[in-house]
């Protein structure tokens, strides 16, 4: 095994283990902290794929903003940290089957896609990938529509969230 | 080239906590340890603590985190745009301006709605 | 042209490869040595910063400061460190031990991590990441997390309140900070901090003074120094998120804050003051370190000057100032800079600088005029006589 493969297996184990702890932790804040470990593992994957921009964006957005938002949301609730109710209920078998079916479906879909088995063309190593990304985001034959729509979508998210959370009588 | 850079960051990530951790471990060896009940009490300027630590926070904190999240996501998108500035025509620059203008509309909405007031 | 760091690194690499190590292992060992040396130097500098801080605040307050231990009291910080090391370490009852111990470690570690992308002299930088600026923001996000961890795990109401105030302040001021950081990126067309330093033929403080100012203000808020120290207001929440920490664990928070302030200085120098550049730096690269440190310490001194001159602001003022003044100003500034930069393509450097400078000054003055109008209205509103509760008047019985 190459060092990269060993590193990949280690990081994957940490990421999956942390994700398991998220659903397994009895304390909500602990669950949020484990989720952050899991997010960090995903960022390491991006960095290992040389996708530096995605790696830092993952940390900035998921750890820096979404995790903080989650912890604030947990703190707004009234003492549910020490949840002592049983962790399994009668529908655990159905849940397990559904989860396995979903996972199998995803694996099947990925394998049936031609991009999953062919090696993509390497990027032009002389040009800065971030500069290429930047010009693709705003070029009319690139992703300009998606770029502007993302802005509208976020505006919609802001308005909607304020409507729900900030209901002043 | 890029791989080496991330290797450096990876090594740094592993090593950076070691020095502060050493600074915490040294007192373990040389500092006195005589815990007692009063000493380990929650510090509230001499008052005994009442009730649980878990207090319910106001919704205001959540609102600010929400507005911050929206801004954060939008601004991260703008970084590649700024890096590619040399090759962008004026038209593409104005697209970025439109992007920010929509962001400003969101800010104005939150402002008018009174969500930015601390009450 | 060569500098000692590169020479030593090349020599070590040759030595390690000569021992028959694989190139990957040699790189890792080389990186580790470089990182440990830099981190150790930074921590020594950090101890020295305690002395600088106490000496400067003493001068601001017309005192002498530490002057007993060693010449000019220089040994005082070492005594402080020994005291912190042998102080009993108390963990409060009900604290979440792992999270409680992890928080101070993370706080100092994140400050050290910032130095990975700060260029310290020509060709010498931890690593010239092509997403350097966003990396700095990402590391800052982990620092925010460390504060939540500290406040939550202490099992103390004041600590939790302090942590929430701190985090609300940090995430709020991150918005203008990220916008202000975008402006040097836009001017240099690169997110790499080294590229930004190299592209500053004219220091960016002349091209984007308003962005520099916004960066400085939001950075001060980010480290929670006065006037933004409501997060540790003694009269309200005693000490904020680190209330339960004693001994070296408290010391780490304190050291982290001091080193963070100096790091802000170094970042400000790299982004707006030309980093290591200065006269003669091409011939003698080592001079770059001194130039960078001089600039960083100047900004550090400015931060202290602000800290010891201004009173603490209230939480609603803190949030209003950010969301209703700094953020809109920064956004408009970004738009104006982007359009002007594109429109001025091909013009001479002098015209470019003058137009940019003028634009910045006009925008800041305009924003200040708007704020002044708002402030006078607000003063009138606050100054109006308030309805006062009076005891019910006894009814006077009319006499005929």
XYZ file of C-alpha atoms in Angstrom:
688
model
C 0.000 0.000 0.000
C 1.182 3.491 -0.746
C 1.352 6.065 2.071
C -1.587 7.909 0.498
C -3.734 4.779 0.701
C -2.812 4.231 4.368
C -3.663 7.857 5.117
C -6.946 7.523 3.231
C -7.967 4.452 5.253
C -7.056 6.163 8.536
C -8.977 9.338 7.714
C -11.938 7.351 6.403
C -12.036 5.340 9.621
C -11.971 8.515 11.738
C -14.646 10.179 9.589
C -16.982 7.190 9.706
C -16.312 6.585 13.411
C -17.092 10.208 14.207
C -20.260 9.995 12.121
C -21.299 6.920 14.096
C -20.649 8.781 17.340
C -22.919 11.608 16.152
C -25.925 9.326 16.202
C -24.690 7.379 19.201
C -23.785 10.198 21.609
C -26.332 10.811 24.349
C -25.237 14.388 24.834
C -26.367 16.719 22.047
C -23.324 18.979 22.294
C -21.051 15.946 22.103
C -22.938 14.867 18.997
C -22.310 18.304 17.466
C -18.593 18.081 18.316
C -18.340 14.628 16.740
C -20.079 15.994 13.665
C -17.331 18.617 13.458
C -14.676 15.860 13.533
C -16.545 14.196 10.688
C -16.662 17.454 8.687
C -12.930 17.852 9.287
C -12.315 14.356 7.903
C -14.170 15.283 4.706
C -11.997 18.412 4.425
C -8.901 16.200 4.652
C -10.248 14.111 1.758
C -10.592 17.232 -0.371
C -7.051 18.276 0.512
C -5.770 14.796 -0.407
C -7.457 15.164 -3.799
C -5.605 18.474 -4.299
C -8.925 20.296 -4.149
C -7.535 22.962 -1.817
C -10.342 25.429 -2.364
C -13.014 22.876 -1.505
C -11.047 21.796 1.581
C -10.879 25.285 3.070
C -14.446 26.079 1.956
C -15.569 22.922 3.772
C -13.897 24.083 6.980
C -15.050 27.704 6.671
C -18.671 26.874 5.897
C -19.355 23.576 7.642
C -17.192 23.923 10.751
C -17.129 27.707 10.951
C -20.768 28.448 10.256
C -23.067 25.430 10.157
C -21.638 23.723 13.240
C -21.837 26.993 15.187
C -25.438 27.435 14.030
C -26.223 23.912 15.229
C -24.683 24.519 18.654
C -26.665 27.752 18.977
C -29.805 25.858 18.008
C -29.068 23.202 20.650
C -28.578 25.925 23.248
C -31.958 27.430 22.419
C -33.693 24.234 23.433
C -34.585 23.510 27.013
C -32.282 20.952 28.571
C -32.402 17.983 26.287
C -28.681 17.331 26.629
C -28.892 14.375 28.951
C -31.316 12.355 26.904
C -31.819 9.103 28.745
C -34.509 7.541 26.588
C -33.606 4.229 24.898
C -31.563 4.567 21.754
C -33.316 1.817 19.854
C -36.985 1.395 19.231
C -39.170 -1.126 17.451
C -38.499 0.194 13.959
C -34.757 -0.407 14.114
C -34.925 -3.392 11.760
C -36.875 -1.415 9.150
C -34.419 1.471 9.552
C -31.472 -0.832 9.036
C -33.019 -2.367 5.926
C -33.867 1.045 4.479
C -30.381 2.360 5.169
C -28.764 -0.668 3.539
C -31.083 -0.395 0.524
C -30.273 3.290 0.117
C -26.541 2.603 0.392
C -26.754 -0.261 -2.128
C -28.692 1.978 -4.500
C -26.076 4.707 -4.246
C -23.254 2.222 -4.884
C -25.110 0.793 -7.880
C -25.755 4.265 -9.297
C -22.120 5.307 -8.885
C -20.823 2.123 -10.499
C -23.195 2.391 -13.438
C -21.940 5.927 -14.162
C -19.114 5.856 -16.689
C -17.205 8.647 -14.895
C -16.649 6.424 -11.877
C -14.461 3.922 -13.724
C -12.558 6.107 -16.196
C -9.641 8.309 -15.168
C -10.466 11.955 -15.928
C -8.141 14.153 -17.966
C -5.559 15.859 -15.771
C -6.014 19.613 -15.399
C -3.634 21.984 -17.119
C -0.991 22.148 -14.408
C 0.389 25.528 -15.501
C -2.849 27.456 -14.965
C -4.037 28.257 -11.464
C -7.065 26.010 -10.795
C -8.704 28.675 -8.640
C -8.435 31.244 -11.392
C -9.996 28.722 -13.783
C -12.792 28.093 -11.298
C -13.336 31.822 -10.901
C -13.647 32.519 -14.612
C -15.854 29.455 -15.094
C -18.207 30.744 -12.391
C -18.932 34.000 -14.212
C -18.460 33.086 -17.883
C -21.702 32.863 -19.893
C -20.742 29.445 -21.328
C -19.818 28.314 -17.815
C -21.843 28.453 -14.646
C -22.996 32.052 -14.547
C -26.662 31.117 -14.260
C -25.957 28.734 -11.393
C -23.750 31.387 -9.779
C -26.461 34.055 -9.793
C -29.141 31.531 -8.890
C -27.053 30.543 -5.864
C -27.215 34.146 -4.732
C -31.004 34.232 -5.186
C -31.303 30.899 -3.397
C -29.327 32.207 -0.428
C -31.438 35.363 -0.364
C -34.511 33.145 -0.316
C -33.006 31.106 2.499
C -32.318 34.243 4.509
C -35.813 35.653 3.995
C -37.459 32.340 4.778
C -35.372 31.715 7.868
C -36.106 35.183 9.199
C -39.820 34.728 8.532
C -39.820 31.554 10.611
C -37.347 32.388 13.356
C -38.019 36.087 13.731
C -41.767 36.207 14.053
C -42.383 39.424 15.929
C -45.887 39.696 17.161
C 3.683 20.899 -5.734
C 0.180 21.208 -4.262
C 0.471 17.839 -2.571
C 3.628 19.007 -0.804
C 1.834 22.095 0.439
C -0.962 20.058 1.946
C 1.578 17.636 3.389
C 3.130 20.604 5.212
C -0.278 21.704 6.526
C -0.966 18.121 7.596
C 2.307 17.879 9.528
C 1.590 21.269 11.090
C -1.921 20.140 12.103
C -0.417 17.154 13.899
C 2.402 19.082 15.573
C 0.646 22.344 16.516
C -1.329 20.927 19.478
C 1.753 19.155 20.869
C 3.495 22.199 22.357
C 0.414 23.542 24.198
C -0.360 20.001 25.323
C 3.153 19.740 26.759
C 2.569 23.021 28.596
C -0.514 21.474 30.207
C 1.190 18.187 31.017
C 4.185 19.708 32.848
C 2.041 21.062 35.737
C 0.628 17.536 36.077
C 4.114 16.448 37.142
C 5.305 19.357 39.261
C 2.251 21.225 40.521
C 0.495 20.279 43.772
C -2.806 18.440 43.495
C -5.011 18.624 46.558
C -8.570 18.760 45.297
C -11.391 19.236 47.750
C -15.094 19.822 47.525
C -15.074 23.570 48.082
C -12.153 24.161 45.742
C -13.860 22.388 42.866
C -17.098 24.271 43.272
C -18.410 26.254 40.352
C -17.047 29.777 40.671
C -19.730 32.401 41.024
C -17.972 35.048 43.100
C -18.643 33.178 46.315
C -22.339 32.562 45.745
C -23.513 28.998 45.572
C -24.679 28.134 42.106
C -28.416 27.743 41.681
C -30.056 25.317 39.328
C -28.568 23.902 36.190
C -25.845 25.448 34.065
C -27.911 24.790 30.987
C -29.722 28.035 30.471
C -31.987 28.710 27.562
C -30.469 31.228 25.180
C -32.449 33.815 23.340
C -33.304 33.360 19.673
C -31.219 36.420 18.807
C -27.953 34.447 18.842
C -29.449 31.993 16.369
C -30.559 34.792 14.036
C -27.099 36.306 13.936
C -25.540 32.904 13.266
C -28.040 32.442 10.442
C -27.291 35.782 8.786
C -23.585 35.046 9.219
C -23.958 31.651 7.558
C -25.635 33.153 4.480
C -22.936 35.817 4.175
C -20.161 33.290 4.692
C -21.375 31.021 1.903
C -21.775 33.928 -0.508
C -18.386 35.442 0.247
C -16.555 32.149 -0.218
C -17.980 32.067 -3.764
C -16.506 35.509 -4.435
C -12.900 34.477 -3.732
C -12.339 32.577 -7.024
C -13.984 35.505 -8.799
C -11.426 37.881 -7.269
C -8.527 35.558 -8.117
C -9.612 35.345 -11.761
C -9.979 39.126 -12.000
C -7.214 39.506 -14.601
C -8.967 37.397 -17.226
C -12.476 38.698 -16.551
C -14.118 41.192 -18.918
C -16.077 44.114 -17.455
C -19.251 42.117 -18.058
C -18.072 39.320 -15.746
C -17.065 41.861 -13.118
C -20.583 43.286 -13.206
C -21.952 39.768 -12.700
C -19.979 39.626 -9.470
C -21.346 43.050 -8.580
C -24.882 41.771 -9.141
C -24.079 38.814 -6.875
C -23.014 41.189 -4.103
C -26.018 43.435 -4.758
C -28.373 40.528 -4.080
C -26.388 39.927 -0.890
C -26.924 43.562 0.089
C -30.662 43.133 -0.571
C -30.649 40.333 1.991
C -28.887 42.551 4.499
C -31.380 45.370 3.904
C -34.271 42.938 4.368
C -32.885 41.672 7.678
C -32.280 45.261 8.763
C -35.795 46.474 7.868
C -37.302 43.418 9.493
C -35.562 44.389 12.725
C -33.673 41.108 12.972
C -30.414 42.968 13.502
C -31.687 44.731 16.643
C -30.448 43.366 19.933
C -33.430 43.210 22.253
C 20.421 35.957 -3.005
C 20.482 32.908 -0.790
C 19.271 33.063 2.776
C 20.340 30.940 5.752
C 17.007 29.135 6.094
C 17.117 27.799 2.536
C 20.792 26.823 2.912
C 20.129 24.894 6.131
C 17.025 23.260 4.650
C 18.911 22.155 1.535
C 21.821 20.838 3.628
C 19.476 18.910 5.926
C 17.571 17.483 2.986
C 20.808 16.271 1.419
C 21.854 14.763 4.740
C 18.536 12.939 5.232
C 18.479 11.642 1.658
C 22.108 10.569 2.089
C 21.021 8.344 4.986
C 18.893 6.425 2.546
C 15.502 7.781 3.658
C 12.713 7.953 1.092
C 12.054 11.465 -0.285
C 8.592 11.476 1.322
C 9.946 10.680 4.775
C 12.747 13.216 4.330
C 10.193 15.908 3.437
C 8.056 15.064 6.445
C 11.036 15.176 8.828
C 12.237 18.420 7.286
C 8.767 19.961 7.610
C 8.486 18.790 11.200
C 11.864 20.309 12.130
C 10.941 23.603 10.465
C 7.556 23.715 12.182
C 8.937 22.881 15.623
C 11.686 25.502 15.345
C 9.186 28.148 14.225
C 6.647 27.215 16.892
C 9.308 27.238 19.611
C 10.555 30.658 18.511
C 6.978 31.960 18.450
C 6.327 30.702 21.967
C 9.528 32.327 23.248
C 8.409 35.530 21.542
C 5.043 35.025 23.224
C 6.645 34.987 26.685
C 8.469 38.168 25.752
C 5.140 39.685 24.648
C 3.879 39.489 28.241
C 6.692 41.841 29.188
C 5.984 44.145 26.207
C 2.303 44.274 27.095
C 2.898 45.117 30.756
C 5.610 47.641 30.004
C 3.549 49.466 27.374
C 0.344 49.557 29.407
C 2.387 50.927 32.302
C 3.620 53.765 30.110
C 0.093 54.490 28.869
C -1.041 54.726 32.483
C 1.975 56.761 33.625
C 3.569 53.917 35.590
C 6.903 52.135 35.287
C 5.745 48.545 34.859
C 7.840 45.535 35.856
C 11.312 46.804 36.743
C 12.630 44.677 39.620
C 13.551 41.336 38.089
C 16.512 41.699 35.755
C 17.308 44.728 33.575
C 14.066 46.586 32.766
C 12.180 43.759 34.407
C 12.991 41.444 31.514
C 13.044 38.315 33.690
C 9.541 39.020 35.021
C 7.700 37.020 32.308
C 9.891 33.983 33.032
C 8.899 34.224 36.677
C 5.273 34.453 35.530
C 5.638 31.283 33.492
C 7.232 29.390 36.408
C 4.392 30.530 38.637
C 1.804 29.324 36.122
C 3.590 25.977 35.816
C 3.636 25.217 39.534
C 0.135 26.505 40.271
C -2.427 23.910 41.224
C -4.670 22.950 38.380
C -8.326 22.857 39.414
C -10.975 21.174 37.332
C -14.443 22.278 38.414
C -17.004 19.676 39.385
C -19.253 18.602 36.516
C -16.794 19.750 33.864
C -16.529 17.730 30.705
C -12.878 16.731 31.169
C -11.797 15.938 27.619
C -13.446 18.967 26.030
C -12.335 21.138 28.958
C -8.668 20.228 28.435
C -8.834 20.315 24.655
C -10.118 23.907 24.465
C -6.970 25.788 25.638
C -4.760 23.522 23.519
C -6.844 24.265 20.431
C -6.814 27.989 21.174
C -3.027 28.277 21.114
C -2.624 25.685 18.344
C -4.874 27.659 15.979
C -2.778 30.785 16.502
C 0.371 28.796 15.687
C -1.357 27.339 12.606
C -1.898 30.843 11.225
C 1.876 31.186 10.831
C 1.970 28.326 8.316
C 1.169 30.719 5.461
C 2.745 33.989 6.640
C 5.886 34.696 4.594
C 8.694 35.718 6.926
C 11.338 36.662 4.366
C 11.825 36.415 0.607
C 11.354 32.773 -0.479
C 10.856 31.632 3.106
C 7.305 30.775 4.048
C 5.872 27.752 5.797
C 3.991 26.846 2.681
C 2.676 29.098 -0.050
C -0.830 27.690 -0.165
C -2.780 28.918 -3.193
C -5.832 29.343 -0.950
C -3.825 31.032 1.819
C -6.335 33.740 2.741
C -9.246 31.309 3.030
C -6.976 29.017 5.051
C -6.558 31.851 7.552
C -10.347 32.239 7.764
C -10.742 28.468 8.186
C -8.246 28.356 11.056
C -10.112 31.256 12.647
C -13.276 29.140 12.477
C -11.595 26.436 14.560
C -10.603 29.085 17.117
C -14.284 30.039 17.444
C -15.057 26.426 18.150
C -12.407 26.233 20.881
C -14.165 29.057 22.710
C -17.550 27.336 22.570
C -15.869 24.179 23.865
C -14.255 26.076 26.754
C -17.456 27.851 27.747
C -19.700 24.831 27.491
C -17.427 22.296 29.209
C -16.718 24.469 32.273
C -20.185 23.824 33.707
C -20.501 27.455 34.723
C -23.251 29.878 33.753
C -20.908 32.825 33.384
C -18.554 30.793 31.200
C -21.416 29.758 28.931
C -22.733 33.329 28.709
C -19.245 34.626 27.978
C -18.644 31.993 25.330
C -21.900 32.866 23.586
C -21.130 36.555 23.612
C -17.641 35.838 22.278
C -18.893 33.606 19.508
C -21.664 36.031 18.519
C -19.041 38.759 18.300
C -16.525 36.615 16.435
C -18.926 35.370 13.797
C -20.431 38.845 13.349
C -17.074 40.520 12.776
C -15.926 37.699 10.553
C -18.234 39.065 7.830
C -16.526 42.475 7.372
C -13.173 40.775 7.902
C -13.748 38.296 5.077
C -14.874 41.160 2.816
C -11.833 43.242 3.770
C -9.564 40.258 3.055
C -11.196 39.913 -0.364
C -9.887 43.337 -1.414
C -6.135 42.540 -1.271
C -6.954 39.219 -2.979
C -8.697 41.158 -5.726
C -5.810 43.607 -6.077
C -3.161 40.865 -6.168
C -5.268 38.375 -8.181
C -4.168 35.633 -5.833
C -5.139 34.084 -2.523
C -1.550 33.139 -1.732
C -0.135 35.374 0.983
C 3.317 35.284 -0.648
C 1.839 36.417 -3.956
C 0.084 39.280 -2.201
C 3.392 40.375 -0.643
C 5.211 40.120 -3.974
C 2.554 42.074 -5.864
C 2.781 45.057 -3.528
C 5.016 47.387 -5.499
C 3.028 50.039 -3.716
C 1.825 49.076 -0.264
C -1.861 48.217 -0.340
C -2.534 50.542 2.558
C -2.281 53.335 -0.035
C -4.563 51.593 -2.528
C -7.079 50.232 -0.030
C -6.773 52.151 3.253
C -10.431 51.579 4.142
C -10.064 47.823 3.767
C -6.985 47.963 6.003
C -8.943 49.880 8.639
C -11.894 47.478 8.479
C -9.514 44.519 8.753
C -7.845 46.043 11.807
C -11.143 46.830 13.569
C -12.682 43.438 12.888
C -9.466 41.688 13.933
C -9.518 43.503 17.263
C -13.095 42.329 17.708
C -12.040 38.827 16.725
C -9.475 38.612 19.529
C -11.897 40.261 21.942
C -9.677 43.134 23.011
C -10.954 46.458 24.299
C -13.130 48.179 23.178
C -14.618 44.833 22.177
C -13.904 43.132 25.503
C -17.526 42.936 26.590
C -17.017 39.212 26.176
C -15.050 39.218 29.400
C -16.733 42.125 31.164
C -15.706 41.758 34.815
C -18.751 43.577 36.137
C -21.219 41.352 34.268
C -19.861 37.887 33.659
C -16.642 37.958 35.727
C -14.181 36.706 33.124
C -16.120 35.167 30.297
C -15.472 31.774 28.807
C -12.199 31.079 30.675
C -13.544 31.770 34.162
C -12.946 28.246 35.500
C -9.469 27.790 34.067
C -6.480 27.999 36.388
C -2.726 27.749 36.113
C -1.198 26.900 32.781
C -4.563 26.285 31.105
C -5.523 29.896 31.754
C -1.987 30.799 30.713
C -2.569 29.196 27.325
C -5.668 31.340 26.708
C -3.719 34.425 27.736
C -0.694 33.472 25.618
C -3.007 32.683 22.724
C -4.582 36.138 22.917
C -1.218 37.926 23.013
C 0.284 35.889 20.192
C -2.913 36.296 18.185
C -2.610 40.063 18.485
C 0.964 39.919 17.178
C -0.157 37.522 14.428
C -2.814 40.042 13.402
C 0.015 42.574 13.222
C 2.069 40.262 11.005
C -0.945 39.561 8.785
C -1.738 43.245 8.516
C 1.897 43.846 7.583
C 1.827 41.085 4.958
C -1.471 42.178 3.405
C -1.248 45.957 3.567
C 2.299 47.005 4.509
C 4.349 44.955 2.070
C 5.261 42.137 4.472
C 9.002 41.560 4.602
C 9.798 44.127 1.916
C 12.081 47.025 2.739
C 15.335 48.590 1.594
C 18.161 46.120 0.948
C 16.027 43.032 1.455
C 16.911 41.549 -1.936
C 20.629 41.585 -1.104
C 20.299 40.393 2.482
C 17.094 38.303 2.805
C 17.447 37.990 6.593
C 16.578 41.677 6.876
C 13.040 40.637 5.826
C 12.390 39.081 9.233
C 13.288 42.325 10.955
C 11.135 44.413 8.633
C 8.201 42.063 9.170
C 8.649 42.097 12.948
C 9.000 45.892 13.056
C 5.762 46.298 11.084
C 4.006 43.616 13.123
C 5.057 45.194 16.410
C 3.940 48.604 15.184
C 0.437 47.238 14.532
C 0.597 45.407 17.871
C 1.366 48.740 19.507
C -1.569 50.378 17.690
C -3.851 47.591 18.970
C -2.573 48.221 22.517
C -3.002 51.961 22.067
C -6.650 51.411 21.125
C -7.098 48.918 23.954
C -5.888 51.270 26.662
C -7.610 54.382 25.299
C -11.188 53.375 24.613
C -13.926 52.270 27.002
C -15.812 49.019 26.566
C -18.830 49.109 24.247
C -22.247 47.628 24.915
C -23.414 44.448 23.191
C -26.153 46.162 21.134
C -23.706 48.871 20.048
C -21.174 46.195 19.161
C -23.667 44.391 16.925
C -25.097 47.587 15.421
C -21.633 48.879 14.608
C -20.857 45.652 12.789
C -24.062 44.945 10.898
C -25.211 48.480 10.185
C -21.896 50.228 9.627
C -18.891 47.996 8.949
C -20.603 45.333 6.825
C -22.464 47.698 4.443
C -19.379 49.896 4.166
C -17.179 46.902 3.390
C -19.630 45.597 0.763
C -19.905 48.957 -1.005
C -16.142 49.307 -0.811
C -15.707 45.910 -2.428
C -18.043 46.828 -5.302
C -16.376 50.208 -5.826
C -12.883 48.674 -5.749
C -13.849 45.942 -8.210
C -15.415 48.334 -10.738
C -12.692 50.961 -10.412
C -9.938 48.376 -10.735
C -11.421 47.059 -13.979
C -12.169 50.521 -15.348
C -8.628 51.729 -14.607
C -7.008 48.839 -16.475
C -4.101 50.185 -18.488
C -3.770 53.509 -16.685
C -0.493 54.554 -15.054
C 0.324 53.549 -11.500
C 0.098 57.093 -10.176
C -3.394 57.665 -11.596
C -4.471 54.245 -10.316
C -3.294 54.933 -6.763
C -4.763 58.444 -6.669
C -8.188 57.312 -7.907
C -8.266 54.346 -5.502
C -7.163 56.504 -2.586
C -9.744 59.162 -3.439
C -12.489 56.560 -3.771
C -11.644 55.088 -0.362
C -11.579 58.483 1.332
C -14.884 59.564 -0.239
C -16.603 56.319 0.768
C -15.333 56.418 4.359
C -16.222 60.090 4.770
C -19.682 59.457 3.308
C -20.260 56.548 5.663
C -19.063 58.621 8.621
C -21.411 61.487 7.651
C -24.358 59.051 7.561
C -23.312 57.608 10.916
C -23.017 61.097 12.406
C -26.535 61.958 11.284
C -27.825 58.756 12.837
C -25.862 59.396 16.038
C -27.298 62.872 16.563
C -30.816 61.520 16.056
C -30.081 58.710 18.484
C -28.697 61.157 21.048
C -31.876 63.204 20.845
C -33.969 60.090 21.278
C -32.004 58.950 24.317
C -31.948 62.497 25.738
C -35.721 62.944 25.663
C -37.379 63.017 29.086
C -38.598 59.560 29.930
C -41.944 58.886 31.555
C -41.269 58.589 35.263
C -43.344 56.434 37.553
C -44.903 58.530 40.336
C -46.729 57.410 43.448
C -50.463 57.947 43.252
C -51.312 61.432 44.537
C -53.620 61.508 47.551
C -56.840 63.110 46.416
C -57.248 66.482 47.970
C -60.554 66.917 49.645
C -62.045 70.155 48.501
C -63.110 72.473 51.235
C -66.117 74.550 50.785
